[in-house]
Amino acid sequence: QVQLVESGGGLVQAGGSLRLSCAASGSIFRLNVMGWYRQAPGKQRELVASVTSGGSTNYADFVKGRFTISRDNAKKMMYLEMNSLNPEDTAVYYCNLHQLPTYDYWGQGTQVTVSS
């Protein structure tokens, strides 16, 4: 049983910063990819950034240069440092763990609201 819990969301003014955290518990026992997804009202859920168990990162074009994803395998933690936030970043942000070959786990989501 794997549990994922996000924290760090909230209300911030445009241009501000937030740091999201994802705490994992349970057995993580194979090669995996962790990522942050977000879903805004009326939009499909989209990948924001991902990081493999080996540390390789990938970013959506709309966050490159503004967001940084990282993970601490020993602490079973993943982070998303968000800078230069704008109202278009307003969404529910979800933590995801994909364990090869077929398992996907999701957190409950944390709301990020950016005011103009």
Coordinates of C-alpha atoms in Angstrom, one line a residue:
Q1 CA 0.0 0.0 0.0
V2 CA 1.4 3.3 -1.1
Q3 CA 0.1 6.6 0.2
L4 CA 0.9 10.1 -1.2
V5 CA 0.1 13.3 0.7
E6 CA 0.6 16.7 -0.8
S7 CA 1.1 19.9 1.2
G8 CA 2.2 23.5 0.7
G9 CA -0.6 24.8 -1.5
G10 CA -2.4 28.1 -0.7
L11 CA -3.2 31.6 -1.9
V12 CA -0.4 33.7 -3.3
Q13 CA -0.2 36.9 -5.3
A14 CA 1.1 37.0 -8.9
G15 CA 4.9 36.9 -8.9
G16 CA 5.1 35.0 -5.7
S17 CA 6.5 31.6 -4.8
L18 CA 5.3 28.4 -3.2
R19 CA 7.0 25.1 -2.4
L20 CA 4.8 22.0 -2.7
S21 CA 5.8 18.8 -0.9
C22 CA 4.7 15.2 -1.4
A23 CA 5.3 12.7 1.3
A24 CA 5.2 9.0 0.3
S25 CA 4.6 6.1 2.7
G26 CA 4.6 2.3 2.1
S27 CA 6.7 0.2 -0.1
I28 CA 8.4 1.7 -3.1
F29 CA 10.3 -1.2 -4.4
R30 CA 11.0 -0.9 -8.1
L31 CA 12.0 1.6 -10.8
N32 CA 9.6 4.5 -10.7
V33 CA 8.8 8.0 -11.9
M34 CA 7.3 10.7 -9.6
G35 CA 5.6 13.7 -11.0
W36 CA 3.5 16.7 -10.3
Y37 CA 0.3 17.2 -12.3
R38 CA -2.2 20.0 -12.2
Q39 CA -5.8 20.4 -13.2
A40 CA -7.4 23.8 -13.7
P41 CA -11.2 24.4 -13.9
G42 CA -12.4 23.3 -17.3
K43 CA -9.1 21.8 -18.3
Q44 CA -7.7 18.3 -18.5
R45 CA -5.1 17.2 -16.0
E46 CA -1.6 17.9 -17.3
L47 CA 1.9 17.0 -16.4
V48 CA 3.9 19.8 -14.8
A49 CA 7.2 18.0 -14.1
S50 CA 8.5 14.6 -13.4
V51 CA 11.6 13.1 -11.8
T52 CA 12.8 9.5 -12.1
S53 CA 14.2 7.3 -9.3
G54 CA 17.6 8.0 -10.9
G55 CA 17.1 11.7 -10.8
S56 CA 16.4 12.6 -14.4
T57 CA 13.9 15.5 -14.7
N58 CA 11.4 16.6 -17.3
Y59 CA 9.4 19.9 -17.4
A60 CA 6.4 21.1 -19.3
D61 CA 7.3 24.1 -21.5
F62 CA 5.0 26.4 -19.6
V63 CA 7.0 26.0 -16.3
K64 CA 10.6 25.8 -17.6
G65 CA 12.7 28.3 -15.9
R66 CA 10.1 28.9 -13.2
F67 CA 9.6 25.6 -11.4
T68 CA 12.1 23.1 -10.0
I69 CA 11.3 19.5 -9.2
S70 CA 13.3 17.4 -6.8
R71 CA 13.1 14.3 -4.7
D72 CA 14.8 12.8 -1.6
N73 CA 14.6 9.0 -1.9
A74 CA 15.9 8.4 1.6
K75 CA 13.1 10.6 3.1
K76 CA 10.5 9.5 0.5
M77 CA 9.8 13.1 -0.3
M78 CA 9.2 15.0 -3.6
Y79 CA 9.1 18.8 -3.9
L80 CA 8.1 21.4 -6.4
E81 CA 9.6 24.8 -6.0
M82 CA 7.4 27.3 -7.9
N83 CA 8.6 30.8 -8.6
S84 CA 7.1 33.7 -10.6
L85 CA 3.6 32.4 -10.3
N86 CA 0.9 33.8 -12.4
P87 CA -2.9 33.4 -12.4
E88 CA -2.7 30.8 -15.1
D89 CA -0.9 28.5 -12.6
T90 CA -4.1 28.3 -10.5
A91 CA -5.0 24.7 -10.3
V92 CA -5.2 21.6 -8.0
Y93 CA -1.8 20.1 -8.0
Y94 CA -1.4 16.3 -7.6
C95 CA 1.5 14.1 -6.7
N96 CA 1.9 11.0 -8.8
L97 CA 4.0 7.9 -8.4
H98 CA 4.3 5.5 -11.3
Q99 CA 5.9 2.2 -10.5
L100 CA 6.9 0.1 -13.4
P101 CA 5.4 -1.6 -15.1
T102 CA 1.8 -0.9 -14.4
Y103 CA 1.1 0.8 -11.0
D104 CA 0.0 4.4 -10.5
Y105 CA -0.7 6.1 -7.2
W106 CA -2.2 9.6 -6.7
G107 CA -2.3 12.0 -3.8
Q108 CA -5.5 13.9 -2.9
G109 CA -4.3 17.2 -4.4
T110 CA -3.5 20.6 -3.0
Q111 CA -5.1 23.8 -4.2
V112 CA -2.8 26.6 -5.6
T113 CA -4.5 29.9 -6.2
V114 CA -2.7 32.8 -7.7
S115 CA -4.3 36.2 -7.5
S116 CA -3.7 39.0 -10.0

